[in-house]
Amino acid sequence: LPIYRLARAAGNLLVAADYGNNRLVVVDRAGSITNVLNSTNASVWYGRSDDPQTSSGTQLIPMVSPVGVALGNDGGVYASEVVYDDIRKIPGTGLSTPPPLPNLHLLSSPMGIALDKSGAQLYIADAISNAVQVLHLGNNQTETFLDASAGILQPVDVAVDSSNNVYVLNQGTGGNGSVLEFDQYGNLLWTNAAGLALPTALAVVNSGNVFVAEKGGAVQQFKSGSSNTLFTITNAGVQLQGIALFDDGTIAVSDAGNHVIWQFNLVTHAVTLLTGTPGVPGTTLGSASFAKLNQPYRLARAAGNLLVAADSGNNRLLVVDRAGSITNVLNSTNASVWYGRSDDPQTSSGTQLIPMV
């Protein structure tokens, strides 16, 4: 006989509307069913002014052809019935509402991302999972590329060099951040940096030349086994979150704490404001003297001496030119979204698409 709607209950149980048998049943994880629900003390609503009808009233009818089921916080089970067009509540069932479902996405906390040189593989620093995932854009499937067994510890950024080697920035747990370099098959090549204090972002320029931004304001360079602190942002509340290089070699770092992007000249070693107003969040687009950001995070280099910035607090992406002017030319009206699920990607016309947040 047909079974209609299901409702989830705590303890890995389901409540099922056993339509043809005029009853509700409880189904456990192994598939066993019990008929522990009955309507001897039920209440019934018909949509009338004298509702509900109680178990002692003359208007109460037996359960007939239940279709929908829902579980209340008080343990009451509700059922919709189509023969007499009523809603029934069975109180005191002993069932309770379940905890929230676990995250059904493979991605737990995607942070930095980087494409390989073919544009076919997108590497993802998945911090909470202690993993680097790879999204194969040819078939839209996501799998784990590196995990904790490869030394991955709270990864917050990734980069790919011209040889398709993958650099992983481990934030670690405070004072033990590192940069690990792997080949495209996941074999560890070497450790580029260790002992980093809350690193947040990295950029790789040419093979082996690594720049790292630390949350507290320091920017370091690692090359051929040597390290060098290039500069330190000392403004109160500094929180560096992104780093990228312009075409001319100037380093840009985003400061989410001060809502700005700073720039560093490799020749003169001068640190100056590129765009945004220090300490003042906002949404204003336009030239550097007027532009306002809100907690800018990752930066990515684009051709034509441009950067793309994740303006996190404003739920948007921005394009930043060499003079610091910002434009909001990117939008998600025709976006695709990947969650790491088998039915990826979700397109702009699908019901699973969510706004940029």
mmCIF file of C-alpha atoms in Angstrom:
data_model
loop_
_atom_site.group_PDB
_atom_site.id
_atom_site.type_symbol
_atom_site.label_atom_id
_atom_site.label_comp_id
_atom_site.label_asym_id
_atom_site.label_seq_id
_atom_site.Cartn_x
_atom_site.Cartn_y
_atom_site.Cartn_z
ATOM 1 C CA LEU A 1 0.000 0.000 0.000
ATOM 2 C CA PRO A 2 1.277 3.511 -0.728
ATOM 3 C CA ILE A 3 3.391 5.441 1.777
ATOM 4 C CA TYR A 4 3.276 9.214 1.489
ATOM 5 C CA ARG A 5 5.221 11.877 3.364
ATOM 6 C CA LEU A 6 8.125 11.352 5.744
ATOM 7 C CA ALA A 7 9.301 13.441 8.698
ATOM 8 C CA ARG A 8 12.644 13.224 10.471
ATOM 9 C CA ALA A 9 12.781 12.619 14.243
ATOM 10 C CA ALA A 10 15.629 12.466 16.742
ATOM 11 C CA GLY A 11 17.443 9.184 17.248
ATOM 12 C CA ASN A 12 17.814 8.489 13.515
ATOM 13 C CA LEU A 13 14.091 7.829 13.159
ATOM 14 C CA LEU A 14 11.511 8.716 10.534
ATOM 15 C CA VAL A 15 7.760 9.125 10.848
ATOM 16 C CA ALA A 16 5.908 7.870 7.765
ATOM 17 C CA ALA A 17 2.347 8.391 6.587
ATOM 18 C CA ASP A 18 1.218 4.846 5.762
ATOM 19 C CA TYR A 19 -1.639 6.107 3.619
ATOM 20 C CA GLY A 20 -3.298 2.860 2.605
ATOM 21 C CA ASN A 21 -3.307 1.503 6.140
ATOM 22 C CA ASN A 22 -4.767 4.674 7.683
ATOM 23 C CA ARG A 23 -1.901 5.008 10.138
ATOM 24 C CA LEU A 24 1.416 6.594 11.007
ATOM 25 C CA VAL A 25 4.454 4.419 11.567
ATOM 26 C CA VAL A 26 7.938 4.979 12.971
ATOM 27 C CA VAL A 27 10.852 3.715 10.890
ATOM 28 C CA ASP A 28 14.276 3.155 12.465
ATOM 29 C CA ARG A 29 17.662 3.293 10.724
ATOM 30 C CA ALA A 30 17.592 -0.435 10.018
ATOM 31 C CA GLY A 31 14.186 -0.177 8.335
ATOM 32 C CA SER A 32 12.128 -1.740 11.108
ATOM 33 C CA ILE A 33 8.689 -0.179 11.552
ATOM 34 C CA THR A 34 6.525 0.190 14.633
ATOM 35 C CA ASN A 35 2.985 1.456 15.019
ATOM 36 C CA VAL A 36 3.615 3.357 18.258
ATOM 37 C CA LEU A 37 1.456 6.308 17.259
ATOM 38 C CA ASN A 38 -2.269 6.222 17.801
ATOM 39 C CA SER A 39 -5.031 8.766 17.922
ATOM 40 C CA THR A 40 -6.818 7.778 21.099
ATOM 41 C CA ASN A 41 -6.011 11.184 22.562
ATOM 42 C CA ALA A 42 -5.735 13.128 19.316
ATOM 43 C CA SER A 43 -7.045 16.560 18.434
ATOM 44 C CA VAL A 44 -8.423 17.327 14.988
ATOM 45 C CA TRP A 45 -8.760 20.621 13.102
ATOM 46 C CA TYR A 46 -11.257 20.993 10.235
ATOM 47 C CA GLY A 47 -10.754 24.711 9.729
ATOM 48 C CA ARG A 48 -13.895 25.558 11.684
ATOM 49 C CA SER A 49 -14.468 28.125 14.406
ATOM 50 C CA ASP A 50 -14.911 25.429 17.099
ATOM 51 C CA ASP A 51 -11.549 23.743 16.387
ATOM 52 C CA PRO A 52 -9.866 21.723 17.630
ATOM 53 C CA GLN A 53 -12.073 18.685 18.159
ATOM 54 C CA THR A 54 -10.737 16.686 21.101
ATOM 55 C CA SER A 55 -10.670 12.935 21.681
ATOM 56 C CA SER A 56 -13.718 13.235 23.947
ATOM 57 C CA GLY A 57 -15.753 15.218 21.409
ATOM 58 C CA THR A 58 -18.454 13.876 19.119
ATOM 59 C CA GLN A 59 -16.811 15.400 16.028
ATOM 60 C CA LEU A 60 -13.618 13.304 16.267
ATOM 61 C CA ILE A 61 -13.123 10.802 13.448
ATOM 62 C CA PRO A 62 -10.631 7.954 13.026
ATOM 63 C CA MET A 63 -7.410 8.552 11.116
ATOM 64 C CA VAL A 64 -8.104 8.025 7.414
ATOM 65 C CA SER A 65 -5.549 8.250 4.571
ATOM 66 C CA PRO A 66 -2.798 10.385 6.167
ATOM 67 C CA VAL A 67 -0.551 12.165 3.675
ATOM 68 C CA GLY A 68 1.649 14.776 5.346
ATOM 69 C CA VAL A 69 3.532 14.511 8.635
ATOM 70 C CA ALA A 70 5.343 17.059 10.804
ATOM 71 C CA LEU A 71 6.970 16.872 14.231
ATOM 72 C CA GLY A 72 6.469 19.599 16.848
ATOM 73 C CA ASN A 73 8.926 20.761 19.487
ATOM 74 C CA ASP A 74 6.606 19.406 22.185
ATOM 75 C CA GLY A 75 6.766 15.876 20.760
ATOM 76 C CA GLY A 76 3.406 16.167 19.075
ATOM 77 C CA VAL A 77 3.061 14.579 15.650
ATOM 78 C CA TYR A 78 0.828 16.298 13.105
ATOM 79 C CA ALA A 79 -0.759 14.598 10.109
ATOM 80 C CA SER A 80 -2.750 15.908 7.171
ATOM 81 C CA GLU A 81 -5.617 13.710 5.986
ATOM 82 C CA VAL A 82 -7.285 14.084 2.619
ATOM 83 C CA VAL A 83 -10.491 12.097 3.017
ATOM 84 C CA TYR A 84 -12.107 14.357 5.630
ATOM 85 C CA ASP A 85 -9.830 17.323 4.873
ATOM 86 C CA ASP A 86 -8.473 17.605 8.397
ATOM 87 C CA ILE A 87 -5.264 18.088 10.363
ATOM 88 C CA ARG A 88 -4.634 15.742 13.284
ATOM 89 C CA LYS A 89 -2.267 16.109 16.242
ATOM 90 C CA ILE A 90 -1.143 13.189 18.356
ATOM 91 C CA PRO A 91 0.493 14.531 21.532
ATOM 92 C CA GLY A 92 2.907 12.811 23.922
ATOM 93 C CA THR A 93 4.427 10.516 21.327
ATOM 94 C CA GLY A 94 7.846 10.365 22.998
ATOM 95 C CA LEU A 95 9.440 11.501 19.772
ATOM 96 C CA SER A 96 11.530 14.657 19.738
ATOM 97 C CA THR A 97 12.728 17.044 17.077
ATOM 98 C CA PRO A 98 16.118 16.134 15.614
ATOM 99 C CA PRO A 99 19.284 18.224 15.663
ATOM 100 C CA PRO A 100 20.159 20.116 12.468
ATOM 101 C CA LEU A 101 21.392 18.005 9.614
ATOM 102 C CA PRO A 102 25.159 17.889 9.184
ATOM 103 C CA ASN A 103 26.718 19.914 6.382
ATOM 104 C CA LEU A 104 26.025 17.856 3.284
ATOM 105 C CA HIS A 105 28.586 19.767 1.221
ATOM 106 C CA LEU A 106 32.088 18.394 0.796
ATOM 107 C CA LEU A 107 33.435 21.908 1.335
ATOM 108 C CA SER A 108 33.443 22.921 5.008
ATOM 109 C CA SER A 109 35.242 26.265 4.989
ATOM 110 C CA PRO A 110 36.629 27.114 1.530
ATOM 111 C CA MET A 111 39.174 29.919 1.796
ATOM 112 C CA GLY A 112 41.874 30.589 -0.819
ATOM 113 C CA ILE A 113 41.534 29.109 -4.306
ATOM 114 C CA ALA A 114 43.839 28.749 -7.320
ATOM 115 C CA LEU A 115 43.537 27.364 -10.847
ATOM 116 C CA ASP A 116 46.204 25.221 -12.421
ATOM 117 C CA LYS A 117 47.831 26.440 -15.636
ATOM 118 C CA SER A 118 45.371 24.573 -17.851
ATOM 119 C CA GLY A 119 42.378 26.091 -16.066
ATOM 120 C CA ALA A 120 40.958 22.603 -15.635
ATOM 121 C CA GLN A 121 41.634 22.097 -11.914
ATOM 122 C CA LEU A 122 40.630 24.468 -9.137
ATOM 123 C CA TYR A 123 42.458 23.909 -5.862
ATOM 124 C CA ILE A 124 40.610 24.897 -2.680
ATOM 125 C CA ALA A 125 42.040 25.510 0.799
ATOM 126 C CA ASP A 126 39.356 23.936 2.995
ATOM 127 C CA ALA A 127 40.366 25.140 6.452
ATOM 128 C CA ILE A 128 38.025 23.345 8.836
ATOM 129 C CA SER A 129 38.487 20.034 7.017
ATOM 130 C CA ASN A 130 42.299 20.306 7.182
ATOM 131 C CA ALA A 131 42.311 19.517 3.492
ATOM 132 C CA VAL A 132 42.981 20.853 0.040
ATOM 133 C CA GLN A 133 40.161 19.912 -2.300
ATOM 134 C CA VAL A 134 40.384 19.909 -6.081
ATOM 135 C CA LEU A 135 37.429 20.706 -8.322
ATOM 136 C CA HIS A 136 37.789 19.060 -11.731
ATOM 137 C CA LEU A 137 36.038 21.502 -14.013
ATOM 138 C CA GLY A 138 35.866 18.986 -16.841
ATOM 139 C CA ASN A 139 33.309 16.867 -14.997
ATOM 140 C CA ASN A 140 32.409 19.183 -12.080
ATOM 141 C CA GLN A 141 33.489 16.621 -9.495
ATOM 142 C CA THR A 142 35.270 17.579 -6.269
ATOM 143 C CA GLU A 143 37.683 15.318 -4.410
ATOM 144 C CA THR A 144 40.260 15.598 -1.642
ATOM 145 C CA PHE A 145 43.726 16.313 -3.035
ATOM 146 C CA LEU A 146 45.630 16.640 0.268
ATOM 147 C CA ASP A 147 44.634 16.027 3.877
ATOM 148 C CA ALA A 148 46.113 16.032 7.371
ATOM 149 C CA SER A 149 48.271 13.005 6.574
ATOM 150 C CA ALA A 150 50.179 15.238 4.117
ATOM 151 C CA GLY A 151 50.813 17.874 6.799
ATOM 152 C CA ILE A 152 47.773 20.023 6.040
ATOM 153 C CA LEU A 153 46.742 22.020 9.130
ATOM 154 C CA GLN A 154 44.050 24.681 8.757
ATOM 155 C CA PRO A 155 44.954 25.683 5.201
ATOM 156 C CA VAL A 156 43.860 29.218 4.337
ATOM 157 C CA ASP A 157 45.359 29.771 0.893
ATOM 158 C CA VAL A 158 46.765 27.942 -2.131
ATOM 159 C CA ALA A 159 48.768 28.966 -5.181
ATOM 160 C CA VAL A 160 49.981 27.209 -8.325
ATOM 161 C CA ASP A 161 53.281 28.022 -10.081
ATOM 162 C CA SER A 162 54.270 27.740 -13.731
ATOM 163 C CA SER A 163 55.225 24.071 -13.247
ATOM 164 C CA ASN A 164 51.786 23.261 -11.778
ATOM 165 C CA ASN A 165 53.290 22.782 -8.332
ATOM 166 C CA VAL A 166 50.770 23.508 -5.594
ATOM 167 C CA TYR A 167 51.704 25.730 -2.631
ATOM 168 C CA VAL A 168 49.607 25.386 0.519
ATOM 169 C CA LEU A 169 49.572 28.017 3.256
ATOM 170 C CA ASN A 170 48.832 26.339 6.587
ATOM 171 C CA GLN A 171 47.676 28.808 9.203
ATOM 172 C CA GLY A 172 48.183 26.215 11.894
ATOM 173 C CA THR A 173 47.176 26.908 15.472
ATOM 174 C CA GLY A 174 49.279 29.990 16.190
ATOM 175 C CA GLY A 175 53.004 30.327 15.583
ATOM 176 C CA ASN A 176 53.311 27.115 13.576
ATOM 177 C CA GLY A 177 52.056 28.264 10.174
ATOM 178 C CA SER A 178 53.871 26.974 7.123
ATOM 179 C CA VAL A 179 54.091 26.930 3.342
ATOM 180 C CA LEU A 180 54.290 23.445 1.841
ATOM 181 C CA GLU A 181 54.965 22.793 -1.835
ATOM 182 C CA PHE A 182 53.570 19.723 -3.630
ATOM 183 C CA ASP A 183 53.756 18.518 -7.194
ATOM 184 C CA GLN A 184 50.544 18.102 -9.184
ATOM 185 C CA TYR A 185 50.261 14.493 -7.988
ATOM 186 C CA GLY A 186 50.288 15.435 -4.304
ATOM 187 C CA ASN A 187 53.893 14.532 -3.515
ATOM 188 C CA LEU A 188 55.602 16.848 -1.023
ATOM 189 C CA LEU A 189 58.538 18.644 -2.621
ATOM 190 C CA TRP A 190 59.693 20.780 0.311
ATOM 191 C CA THR A 191 58.711 23.183 3.065
ATOM 192 C CA ASN A 192 59.156 26.760 1.872
ATOM 193 C CA ALA A 193 58.423 28.388 5.224
ATOM 194 C CA ALA A 194 57.725 27.401 8.824
ATOM 195 C CA GLY A 195 56.991 29.065 12.147
ATOM 196 C CA LEU A 196 54.643 31.654 10.663
ATOM 197 C CA ALA A 197 52.437 33.691 13.006
ATOM 198 C CA LEU A 198 48.816 33.444 11.804
ATOM 199 C CA PRO A 199 49.523 33.682 8.068
ATOM 200 C CA THR A 200 46.454 34.486 5.995
ATOM 201 C CA ALA A 201 47.435 34.739 2.310
ATOM 202 C CA LEU A 202 50.227 33.952 -0.118
ATOM 203 C CA ALA A 203 51.322 34.826 -3.633
ATOM 204 C CA VAL A 204 53.824 32.910 -5.760
ATOM 205 C CA VAL A 205 55.786 34.811 -8.397
ATOM 206 C CA ASN A 206 57.948 32.644 -10.617
ATOM 207 C CA SER A 207 58.898 29.251 -9.248
ATOM 208 C CA GLY A 208 59.971 29.396 -5.609
ATOM 209 C CA ASN A 209 59.466 33.119 -4.925
ATOM 210 C CA VAL A 210 56.800 33.163 -2.215
ATOM 211 C CA PHE A 211 55.189 36.146 -0.491
ATOM 212 C CA VAL A 212 53.175 35.636 2.703
ATOM 213 C CA ALA A 213 50.918 38.065 4.564
ATOM 214 C CA GLU A 214 50.434 37.537 8.281
ATOM 215 C CA LYS A 215 47.299 38.712 10.040
ATOM 216 C CA GLY A 216 49.235 40.927 12.463
ATOM 217 C CA GLY A 217 50.638 43.089 9.650
ATOM 218 C CA ALA A 218 53.928 41.512 8.540
ATOM 219 C CA VAL A 219 54.651 40.574 4.916
ATOM 220 C CA GLN A 220 57.473 38.107 4.325
ATOM 221 C CA GLN A 221 59.329 36.856 1.262
ATOM 222 C CA PHE A 222 60.756 33.331 0.967
ATOM 223 C CA LYS A 223 63.134 32.357 -1.815
ATOM 224 C CA SER A 224 65.790 29.651 -2.187
ATOM 225 C CA GLY A 225 65.741 28.835 1.506
ATOM 226 C CA SER A 226 66.077 32.439 2.696
ATOM 227 C CA SER A 227 63.464 34.627 4.358
ATOM 228 C CA ASN A 228 63.017 38.362 4.569
ATOM 229 C CA THR A 229 60.420 40.554 6.258
ATOM 230 C CA LEU A 230 59.648 43.079 3.545
ATOM 231 C CA PHE A 231 57.426 45.408 5.555
ATOM 232 C CA THR A 232 54.955 45.571 8.434
ATOM 233 C CA ILE A 233 51.658 47.455 8.559
ATOM 234 C CA THR A 234 51.506 48.996 12.032
ATOM 235 C CA ASN A 235 48.078 50.647 11.976
ATOM 236 C CA ALA A 236 45.882 49.819 14.964
ATOM 237 C CA GLY A 237 43.498 46.957 14.309
ATOM 238 C CA VAL A 238 45.402 45.661 11.272
ATOM 239 C CA GLN A 239 44.174 42.317 9.898
ATOM 240 C CA LEU A 240 45.911 41.410 6.648
ATOM 241 C CA GLN A 241 43.804 38.940 4.654
ATOM 242 C CA GLY A 242 44.979 39.053 1.032
ATOM 243 C CA ILE A 243 48.086 39.609 -1.073
ATOM 244 C CA ALA A 244 48.755 39.984 -4.795
ATOM 245 C CA LEU A 245 51.274 41.655 -7.095
ATOM 246 C CA PHE A 246 50.486 44.166 -9.810
ATOM 247 C CA ASP A 247 52.086 43.768 -13.243
ATOM 248 C CA ASP A 248 54.803 46.241 -12.239
ATOM 249 C CA GLY A 249 55.779 44.184 -9.174
ATOM 250 C CA THR A 250 54.123 46.393 -6.576
ATOM 251 C CA ILE A 251 52.724 44.306 -3.727
ATOM 252 C CA ALA A 252 49.143 44.931 -2.620
ATOM 253 C CA VAL A 253 47.769 43.655 0.691
ATOM 254 C CA SER A 254 44.188 43.863 1.914
ATOM 255 C CA ASP A 255 43.582 44.950 5.498
ATOM 256 C CA ALA A 256 40.164 43.791 6.690
ATOM 257 C CA GLY A 257 40.640 45.443 10.068
ATOM 258 C CA ASN A 258 41.101 48.900 8.533
ATOM 259 C CA HIS A 259 38.903 48.339 5.424
ATOM 260 C CA VAL A 260 41.671 49.292 2.979
ATOM 261 C CA ILE A 261 44.254 47.948 0.555
ATOM 262 C CA TRP A 262 47.887 48.976 1.070
ATOM 263 C CA GLN A 263 50.689 48.894 -1.520
ATOM 264 C CA PHE A 264 54.451 48.311 -1.188
ATOM 265 C CA ASN A 265 57.044 49.426 -3.738
ATOM 266 C CA LEU A 266 59.782 46.803 -4.047
ATOM 267 C CA VAL A 267 62.294 49.416 -5.249
ATOM 268 C CA THR A 268 61.711 52.292 -2.823
ATOM 269 C CA HIS A 269 60.274 50.123 0.001
ATOM 270 C CA ALA A 270 57.579 52.756 0.527
ATOM 271 C CA VAL A 271 54.241 51.633 1.984
ATOM 272 C CA THR A 272 51.272 53.749 0.910
ATOM 273 C CA LEU A 273 47.496 53.549 0.813
ATOM 274 C CA LEU A 274 46.142 52.167 -2.464
ATOM 275 C CA THR A 275 42.403 52.463 -1.883
ATOM 276 C CA GLY A 276 39.786 52.751 0.845
ATOM 277 C CA THR A 277 39.521 54.985 3.893
ATOM 278 C CA PRO A 278 41.423 53.661 6.943
ATOM 279 C CA GLY A 279 39.065 52.666 9.723
ATOM 280 C CA VAL A 280 35.928 53.674 7.791
ATOM 281 C CA PRO A 281 33.898 50.881 6.151
ATOM 282 C CA GLY A 282 31.582 51.732 3.280
ATOM 283 C CA THR A 283 30.304 50.848 -0.173
ATOM 284 C CA THR A 284 31.409 53.835 -2.272
ATOM 285 C CA LEU A 285 32.785 53.043 -5.727
ATOM 286 C CA GLY A 286 35.065 55.296 -7.736
ATOM 287 C CA SER A 287 38.496 56.849 -7.410
ATOM 288 C CA ALA A 288 40.895 56.050 -4.586
ATOM 289 C CA SER A 289 40.132 59.319 -2.805
ATOM 290 C CA PHE A 290 36.433 58.382 -2.485
ATOM 291 C CA ALA A 291 36.414 54.573 -2.498
ATOM 292 C CA LYS A 292 35.299 52.645 0.562
ATOM 293 C CA LEU A 293 35.569 48.946 1.291
ATOM 294 C CA ASN A 294 34.234 46.713 4.047
ATOM 295 C CA GLN A 295 36.568 43.965 5.290
ATOM 296 C CA PRO A 296 38.408 43.176 2.049
ATOM 297 C CA TYR A 297 39.802 39.637 1.982
ATOM 298 C CA ARG A 298 41.547 37.783 -0.845
ATOM 299 C CA LEU A 299 43.115 39.521 -3.832
ATOM 300 C CA ALA A 300 43.804 38.099 -7.287
ATOM 301 C CA ARG A 301 45.896 39.579 -10.082
ATOM 302 C CA ALA A 302 44.278 40.228 -13.458
ATOM 303 C CA ALA A 303 45.775 41.398 -16.757
ATOM 304 C CA GLY A 304 46.042 45.098 -17.462
ATOM 305 C CA ASN A 305 47.515 45.964 -14.037
ATOM 306 C CA LEU A 306 44.236 45.136 -12.286
ATOM 307 C CA LEU A 307 43.321 43.275 -9.121
ATOM 308 C CA VAL A 308 40.103 41.488 -8.175
ATOM 309 C CA ALA A 309 39.197 41.925 -4.504
ATOM 310 C CA ALA A 310 36.748 39.985 -2.356
ATOM 311 C CA ASP A 311 34.964 42.796 -0.493
ATOM 312 C CA SER A 312 33.692 40.422 2.172
ATOM 313 C CA GLY A 313 31.665 42.787 4.334
ATOM 314 C CA ASN A 314 29.790 44.083 1.289
ATOM 315 C CA ASN A 315 29.091 40.625 -0.204
ATOM 316 C CA ARG A 316 30.661 41.583 -3.533
ATOM 317 C CA LEU A 317 33.705 41.347 -5.792
ATOM 318 C CA LEU A 318 35.499 44.490 -6.923
ATOM 319 C CA VAL A 319 38.000 45.361 -9.621
ATOM 320 C CA VAL A 320 40.842 47.627 -8.465
ATOM 321 C CA ASP A 321 43.003 49.457 -11.005
ATOM 322 C CA ARG A 322 46.605 50.592 -10.553
ATOM 323 C CA ALA A 323 45.499 54.020 -9.332
ATOM 324 C CA GLY A 324 43.246 52.514 -6.649
ATOM 325 C CA SER A 325 39.907 53.198 -8.329
ATOM 326 C CA ILE A 326 37.335 50.482 -7.685
ATOM 327 C CA THR A 327 34.443 49.310 -9.856
ATOM 328 C CA ASN A 328 31.709 46.785 -9.226
ATOM 329 C CA VAL A 329 31.612 45.244 -12.689
ATOM 330 C CA LEU A 330 31.280 41.678 -11.417
ATOM 331 C CA ASN A 331 27.918 40.271 -10.411
ATOM 332 C CA SER A 332 26.395 36.846 -9.923
ATOM 333 C CA THR A 333 23.247 37.155 -12.016
ATOM 334 C CA ASN A 334 24.565 34.465 -14.360
ATOM 335 C CA ALA A 335 26.805 32.627 -11.885
ATOM 336 C CA SER A 336 27.328 28.923 -11.313
ATOM 337 C CA VAL A 337 27.976 27.580 -7.810
ATOM 338 C CA TRP A 338 29.838 24.453 -6.683
ATOM 339 C CA TYR A 339 29.231 22.949 -3.238
ATOM 340 C CA GLY A 340 31.282 19.795 -3.774
ATOM 341 C CA ARG A 341 28.134 17.741 -4.472
ATOM 342 C CA SER A 342 27.479 15.242 -7.227
ATOM 343 C CA ASP A 343 24.857 17.509 -8.842
ATOM 344 C CA ASP A 344 27.248 20.484 -9.221
ATOM 345 C CA PRO A 345 27.272 23.088 -10.554
ATOM 346 C CA GLN A 346 24.105 24.886 -9.522
ATOM 347 C CA THR A 347 23.215 27.356 -12.264
ATOM 348 C CA SER A 348 21.552 30.751 -12.105
ATOM 349 C CA SER A 349 18.225 29.164 -13.054
ATOM 350 C CA GLY A 350 18.409 26.465 -10.365
ATOM 351 C CA THR A 351 16.713 26.433 -6.984
ATOM 352 C CA GLN A 352 19.981 25.699 -5.127
ATOM 353 C CA LEU A 353 21.735 28.917 -6.138
ATOM 354 C CA ILE A 354 22.348 31.359 -3.305
ATOM 355 C CA PRO A 355 23.411 35.016 -3.407
ATOM 356 C CA MET A 356 27.082 35.929 -2.977
ATOM 357 C CA VAL A 357 27.774 36.125 0.773
#
